[in-house]
Short mmCIF file of C-alpha atoms in Angstrom, two decimals:
data_model
loop_
_atom_site.label_atom_id
_atom_site.label_comp_id
_atom_site.label_asym_id
_atom_site.label_seq_id
_atom_site.Cartn_x
_atom_site.Cartn_y
_atom_site.Cartn_z
CA MET P 1 9.25 -21.27 -19.16
CA PRO P 2 9.36 -18.58 -16.46
CA ALA P 3 8.36 -19.62 -13.01
CA VAL P 4 5.57 -16.78 -12.86
CA SER P 5 3.07 -14.99 -15.50
CA VAL P 6 2.08 -11.58 -14.10
CA ILE P 7 -1.38 -10.77 -15.69
CA ILE P 8 -2.40 -7.07 -15.71
CA PRO P 9 -5.83 -6.11 -17.50
CA HIS P 10 -5.93 -2.93 -19.08
CA PHE P 11 -8.26 -0.44 -20.53
CA GLU P 12 -6.97 3.17 -21.51
CA ASP P 13 -4.78 3.90 -18.81
CA LEU P 14 -1.55 4.29 -20.33
CA ALA P 15 0.28 6.32 -17.91
CA ASN P 16 -0.21 4.26 -14.75
CA LEU P 17 0.30 1.23 -17.00
CA GLY P 18 3.96 2.68 -17.62
CA LEU P 19 4.39 3.21 -13.84
CA CYS P 20 3.21 -0.41 -13.07
CA LEU P 21 5.57 -2.02 -15.76
CA ASP P 22 8.34 0.14 -14.10
CA ALA P 23 7.84 -1.33 -10.81
CA LEU P 24 7.74 -4.78 -12.07
CA ALA P 25 11.06 -4.25 -13.65
CA ALA P 26 12.49 -3.40 -10.14
CA GLN P 27 11.26 -6.89 -8.96
CA THR P 28 13.92 -8.84 -6.82
CA PHE P 29 12.31 -12.11 -8.14
CA ARG P 30 13.55 -11.89 -11.79
CA ASP P 31 12.06 -15.43 -13.04
CA PHE P 32 8.73 -14.09 -14.51
CA GLU P 33 6.95 -12.68 -17.70
CA THR P 34 4.27 -10.06 -17.78
CA ILE P 35 1.40 -10.20 -20.02
CA VAL P 36 -0.76 -7.00 -20.64
CA ALA P 37 -4.37 -7.92 -21.53
CA ASP P 38 -5.66 -4.78 -23.23
CA ASN P 39 -9.63 -4.50 -23.69
CA ALA P 40 -9.16 -2.63 -26.92
CA SER P 41 -8.24 0.75 -25.70
CA PRO P 42 -9.45 3.59 -27.81
CA ALA P 43 -5.97 4.69 -27.82
CA GLY P 44 -5.11 1.72 -30.11
CA THR P 45 -2.67 -1.09 -30.04
CA ALA P 46 0.21 1.02 -31.22
CA ALA P 47 0.02 3.24 -28.42
CA VAL P 48 -0.28 0.51 -25.86
CA GLU P 49 2.93 -1.11 -27.33
CA ALA P 50 4.60 1.96 -27.15
CA VAL P 51 4.18 2.10 -23.31
CA ILE P 52 5.03 -1.60 -22.99
CA ALA P 53 8.33 -0.96 -24.80
CA GLY P 54 8.96 -4.63 -24.88
CA ARG P 55 8.60 -5.12 -21.22
CA ALA P 56 5.56 -7.37 -21.30
CA THR P 57 3.65 -9.46 -23.97
CA LEU P 58 0.38 -7.88 -25.34
CA VAL P 59 -3.05 -9.86 -25.64
CA ILE P 60 -6.11 -8.04 -26.88
CA ALA P 61 -9.14 -9.12 -25.13
CA HIS P 62 -11.92 -8.39 -27.11
CA GLU P 63 -14.62 -9.33 -24.61
CA ARG P 64 -15.24 -6.41 -22.45
CA GLY P 65 -14.29 -6.38 -18.56
CA ALA P 66 -11.58 -6.82 -16.27
CA GLY P 67 -12.16 -10.45 -15.66
CA ALA P 68 -12.37 -11.32 -19.35
CA ALA P 69 -8.90 -9.65 -19.93
CA ARG P 70 -7.48 -11.47 -17.12
CA ASN P 71 -8.94 -14.99 -18.75
CA ALA P 72 -7.32 -13.83 -21.77
CA GLY P 73 -3.97 -13.06 -19.87
CA VAL P 74 -4.07 -16.58 -18.45
CA ALA P 75 -4.77 -18.26 -21.73
CA ALA P 76 -1.52 -16.69 -22.96
CA ALA P 77 0.67 -17.46 -19.96
CA GLY P 78 3.22 -19.85 -20.03
CA ALA P 79 4.20 -20.21 -16.08
CA GLY P 80 2.96 -22.60 -13.35
CA ILE P 81 2.26 -19.64 -11.06
CA LEU P 82 -0.02 -16.71 -11.73
CA ALA P 83 0.27 -13.40 -10.28
CA PHE P 84 -2.49 -10.91 -10.90
CA THR P 85 -2.21 -7.06 -10.34
CA ASP P 86 -3.78 -4.23 -12.22
CA ALA P 87 -2.61 -1.50 -14.63
CA ASP P 88 -3.10 1.25 -12.11
CA CYS P 89 -1.18 -0.64 -9.32
CA VAL P 90 2.49 -0.08 -8.35
CA PRO P 91 3.88 -3.61 -6.89
CA ALA P 92 6.89 -3.16 -4.22
CA PRO P 93 10.00 -4.44 -5.19
CA GLY P 94 9.62 -7.66 -2.91
CA TRP P 95 6.14 -8.23 -4.17
CA LEU P 96 6.84 -11.31 -6.37
CA ALA P 97 9.37 -12.75 -4.13
CA ALA P 98 6.84 -12.65 -0.82
CA GLY P 99 3.87 -13.86 -2.92
CA VAL P 100 5.74 -17.00 -4.45
CA THR P 101 7.14 -17.87 -0.91
CA ALA P 102 3.66 -17.56 0.58
CA LEU P 103 2.02 -19.78 -2.03
CA THR P 104 4.45 -22.80 -0.89
CA GLN P 105 2.10 -22.98 2.11
CA ALA P 106 -1.28 -22.25 0.42
CA ASP P 107 -3.20 -22.72 -2.81
CA LEU P 108 -3.96 -18.96 -3.31
CA VAL P 109 -2.36 -15.85 -1.56
CA GLY P 110 -3.56 -12.46 -1.32
CA GLY P 111 -1.13 -9.79 -0.58
CA ALA P 112 -1.03 -6.38 1.59
CA MET P 113 -2.67 -3.23 -0.25
CA ARG P 114 -1.45 0.29 0.40
CA VAL P 115 -3.74 3.07 -0.61
CA SER P 116 -1.71 5.95 -2.16
CA PHE P 117 -2.44 9.61 -2.42
CA ALA P 118 -1.91 12.22 -5.27
CA ASP P 119 -0.39 14.45 -2.43
CA GLU P 120 0.20 12.92 0.81
CA ALA P 121 0.16 16.22 2.51
CA ALA P 122 -2.99 17.30 1.43
CA PRO P 123 -5.31 14.27 0.71
CA THR P 124 -9.23 14.95 -0.37
CA ALA P 125 -11.93 13.84 1.90
CA VAL P 126 -12.67 11.03 -0.49
CA GLU P 127 -8.91 9.84 -0.46
CA ALA P 128 -9.11 9.96 3.48
CA PHE P 129 -11.89 7.70 3.32
CA GLU P 130 -10.43 5.38 1.02
CA ARG P 131 -7.09 4.96 2.99
CA VAL P 132 -9.31 3.68 5.89
CA PHE P 133 -11.93 1.76 4.05
CA ALA P 134 -10.56 0.62 0.81
CA PHE P 135 -8.52 -2.41 -0.05
CA ASP P 136 -8.36 -4.25 3.60
CA ASN P 137 -7.22 -7.43 2.02
CA ARG P 138 -5.85 -8.90 5.41
CA ALA P 139 -9.62 -8.70 6.56
CA TYR P 140 -10.95 -9.81 3.36
CA VAL P 141 -8.68 -12.88 3.27
CA GLU P 142 -8.76 -13.81 7.03
CA GLY P 143 -12.44 -13.02 7.48
CA LYS P 144 -14.33 -13.32 4.16
CA GLY P 145 -11.92 -15.82 2.40
CA PHE P 146 -11.13 -13.70 -0.69
CA SER P 147 -8.67 -11.52 -2.05
CA VAL P 148 -8.74 -8.66 -4.33
CA THR P 149 -7.60 -9.50 -7.85
CA ALA P 150 -5.05 -6.25 -7.65
CA ASN P 151 -2.93 -8.66 -5.48
CA LEU P 152 -3.61 -12.35 -6.12
CA PHE P 153 -1.24 -15.35 -6.48
CA THR P 154 -2.49 -18.55 -7.50
CA ARG P 155 -1.10 -21.97 -9.21
CA ARG P 156 -2.08 -22.50 -12.83
CA ASP P 157 -3.53 -26.18 -11.90
CA VAL P 158 -5.60 -24.31 -9.25
CA PHE P 159 -6.97 -21.87 -11.83
CA ASP P 160 -7.63 -24.35 -14.58
CA THR P 161 -9.59 -26.24 -11.82
CA VAL P 162 -11.58 -23.64 -10.80
CA GLY P 163 -12.29 -21.93 -14.02
CA GLY P 164 -11.77 -18.39 -15.44
CA PHE P 165 -13.21 -15.34 -13.99
CA ARG P 166 -16.86 -14.54 -14.60
CA ALA P 167 -18.38 -11.56 -15.57
CA HIS P 168 -21.27 -9.49 -13.75
CA VAL P 169 -20.33 -10.38 -10.33
CA SER P 170 -17.75 -9.42 -7.77
CA GLU P 171 -14.92 -11.37 -9.79
CA ASP P 172 -12.48 -11.56 -6.84
CA ALA P 173 -14.83 -12.79 -4.41
CA ASP P 174 -16.69 -14.97 -6.66
CA TRP P 175 -13.44 -16.79 -7.98
CA CYS P 176 -11.94 -17.07 -4.52
CA LEU P 177 -15.14 -18.56 -2.95
CA ARG P 178 -15.29 -20.88 -5.75
CA ALA P 179 -11.58 -21.78 -5.18
CA ARG P 180 -12.71 -22.52 -1.33
CA ASP P 181 -15.33 -24.31 -2.29
CA ALA P 182 -13.17 -26.63 -4.40
CA GLY P 183 -11.16 -27.37 -1.16
CA TYR P 184 -8.59 -25.01 -1.90
CA ARG P 185 -6.57 -22.89 0.90
CA ILE P 186 -6.09 -19.20 0.77
CA ALA P 187 -3.29 -17.17 2.79
CA TYR P 188 -2.49 -13.65 3.56
CA ALA P 189 1.08 -12.21 2.57
CA ALA P 190 1.72 -9.38 4.65
CA ASP P 191 5.21 -8.53 2.90
CA ALA P 192 3.63 -9.00 -0.84
CA ILE P 193 2.82 -5.18 -1.17
CA VAL P 194 1.05 -3.70 -3.83
CA ALA P 195 -0.03 0.23 -3.80
CA HIS P 196 -3.22 1.30 -5.38
CA PRO P 197 -4.21 4.98 -5.87
CA ALA P 198 -7.31 6.18 -3.76
CA ARG P 199 -10.23 7.90 -5.61
CA ARG P 200 -9.93 11.37 -5.23
CA THR P 201 -13.47 12.83 -6.02
CA TRP P 202 -17.14 11.70 -4.99
CA GLU P 203 -17.83 11.18 -8.70
CA GLN P 204 -14.93 8.34 -8.72
CA LEU P 205 -16.03 7.04 -5.50
CA THR P 206 -19.81 6.54 -6.58
CA ARG P 207 -18.94 5.36 -9.97
CA LYS P 208 -16.98 2.43 -8.24
CA TRP P 209 -19.51 1.80 -5.78
CA GLU P 210 -22.48 1.92 -8.29
CA ARG P 211 -20.33 -1.38 -9.97
CA LEU P 212 -19.92 -2.84 -6.54
CA VAL P 213 -23.45 -2.49 -5.42
CA ARG P 214 -24.58 -4.40 -8.92
CA GLU P 215 -21.73 -7.14 -8.65
CA SER P 216 -22.60 -7.77 -4.83
CA ALA P 217 -26.22 -8.17 -5.42
CA ALA P 218 -25.37 -10.48 -8.42
CA LEU P 219 -22.65 -12.45 -6.28
CA HIS P 220 -25.26 -12.94 -3.43
CA THR P 221 -27.77 -14.40 -5.86
CA ALA P 222 -25.37 -16.47 -7.60
CA ARG P 223 -24.42 -18.08 -4.31
CA GLY P 224 -28.01 -18.89 -3.32
CA GLY P 225 -28.88 -16.00 -1.36
CA GLY P 226 -32.49 -14.79 -1.61
CA SER P 227 -33.89 -11.51 -2.18
CA ALA P 228 -35.13 -11.00 1.25
CA GLY P 229 -31.79 -11.43 2.82
CA TRP P 230 -30.13 -8.88 0.29
CA GLN P 231 -32.84 -6.23 1.23
CA VAL P 232 -32.42 -6.79 5.05
CA ARG P 233 -28.38 -6.30 4.27
CA THR P 234 -29.48 -2.83 2.59
CA LEU P 235 -31.78 -1.97 5.46
CA LEU P 236 -28.68 -2.00 7.45
CA LEU P 237 -26.46 0.38 5.60
CA PRO P 238 -27.24 3.75 7.36
CA VAL P 239 -26.94 1.98 10.75
CA SER P 240 -23.49 0.66 9.68
CA ALA P 241 -21.77 4.07 9.33
CA ILE P 242 -22.41 4.45 13.16
CA ALA P 243 -20.69 1.23 13.92
CA HIS P 244 -17.85 2.13 11.60
CA LEU P 245 -17.33 5.55 13.05
CA PRO P 246 -14.92 4.81 15.69
CA LYS P 247 -12.94 2.95 13.05
CA VAL P 248 -12.34 6.41 11.31
CA LEU P 249 -11.88 8.81 13.99
CA GLY P 250 -9.19 6.35 15.83
CA SER P 251 -7.33 5.48 12.56
CA ALA P 252 -3.66 5.59 12.53
CA LYS P 253 -3.83 5.80 8.95
CA LEU P 254 -4.74 9.31 9.28
CA PRO P 255 -2.44 11.22 11.38
CA ARG P 256 -4.51 14.39 11.24
CA ILE P 257 -7.70 14.84 12.97
CA ALA P 258 -9.03 16.96 10.09
CA ASP P 259 -8.75 14.21 7.88
CA ARG P 260 -10.29 11.60 10.26
CA ILE P 261 -13.38 14.28 10.48
CA ALA P 262 -13.44 14.38 6.61
CA ALA P 263 -13.50 10.54 6.16
CA ALA P 264 -16.21 10.37 8.82
CA GLY P 265 -18.14 12.69 6.65
CA VAL P 266 -17.63 10.67 3.55
CA LEU P 267 -18.54 7.38 5.61
CA PHE P 268 -22.06 8.57 6.68
CA LYS P 269 -22.73 10.47 2.72
CA LEU P 270 -21.65 7.25 1.01
CA ARG P 271 -23.67 4.81 3.27
CA LEU P 272 -26.68 6.62 2.70
CA TRP P 273 -25.95 6.83 -0.99
CA ARG P 274 -25.37 3.08 -1.14
CA PHE P 275 -28.75 2.42 0.65
CA THR P 276 -30.41 4.61 -1.69
CA ALA P 277 -28.55 2.68 -4.98
CA ALA P 278 -29.26 -0.75 -3.38
CA ARG P 279 -32.96 -0.08 -2.80
CA ARG P 280 -33.41 1.13 -6.43
CA LEU P 281 -31.47 -2.27 -7.29
CA ALA P 282 -33.90 -4.30 -5.12
#
């Protein structure tokens, strides 16, 4: 059996899936299998298989959701190490090698995330905001105890003990925190790098955050938090934009001052939007 099973959930994103599989074909670590868990994409199985072109095993996950697709992928996996990424991600050539090495010192590992632009010379305001704030996986791993599932490694025995990903919550945080509660250790691997495209438009950004607000509230409740605590957190959202303004205006991730100012505008607009969305939910 291979040493690593790479699990990729997929739904109707054929072009990006092809790029992801291209990146996996360029890995320096070669002892792995790839499993694409498709959520019954409308394009059909034949279209997904055409993109895969023999580079992965295709599993059909009939239950909706990325978490359910990952669970279906794990069920078909044969390796003792599981590596998770997403169909719209591009792992660096050394991703698997670095992640597997880091896993010898921990029970689960989160790697580095790089936010990419469609046009590096002319990012939109939303893209600039995403580069500063999205996928800060070092902060997630070292400060909050979880990794995004776009770049997560663990052993199969750990996964079997913790159980599968759960629906309707922030699945990455939920799974990693359940692993921590079971006594497992998480570590950060700076050399295990995955690129993820930034959202480009306000509509894409709010669609993402509509889901995250809902899932975050569900996770807060699932981990024993009361409604009062959730409401206090929502009240602080507009103020938090002021606290995070220096992070944007001083960010080395955005060399141009115009992009920093544009990102700052999105910061304030989004925190107000999240405040309204969270109050509706509360």
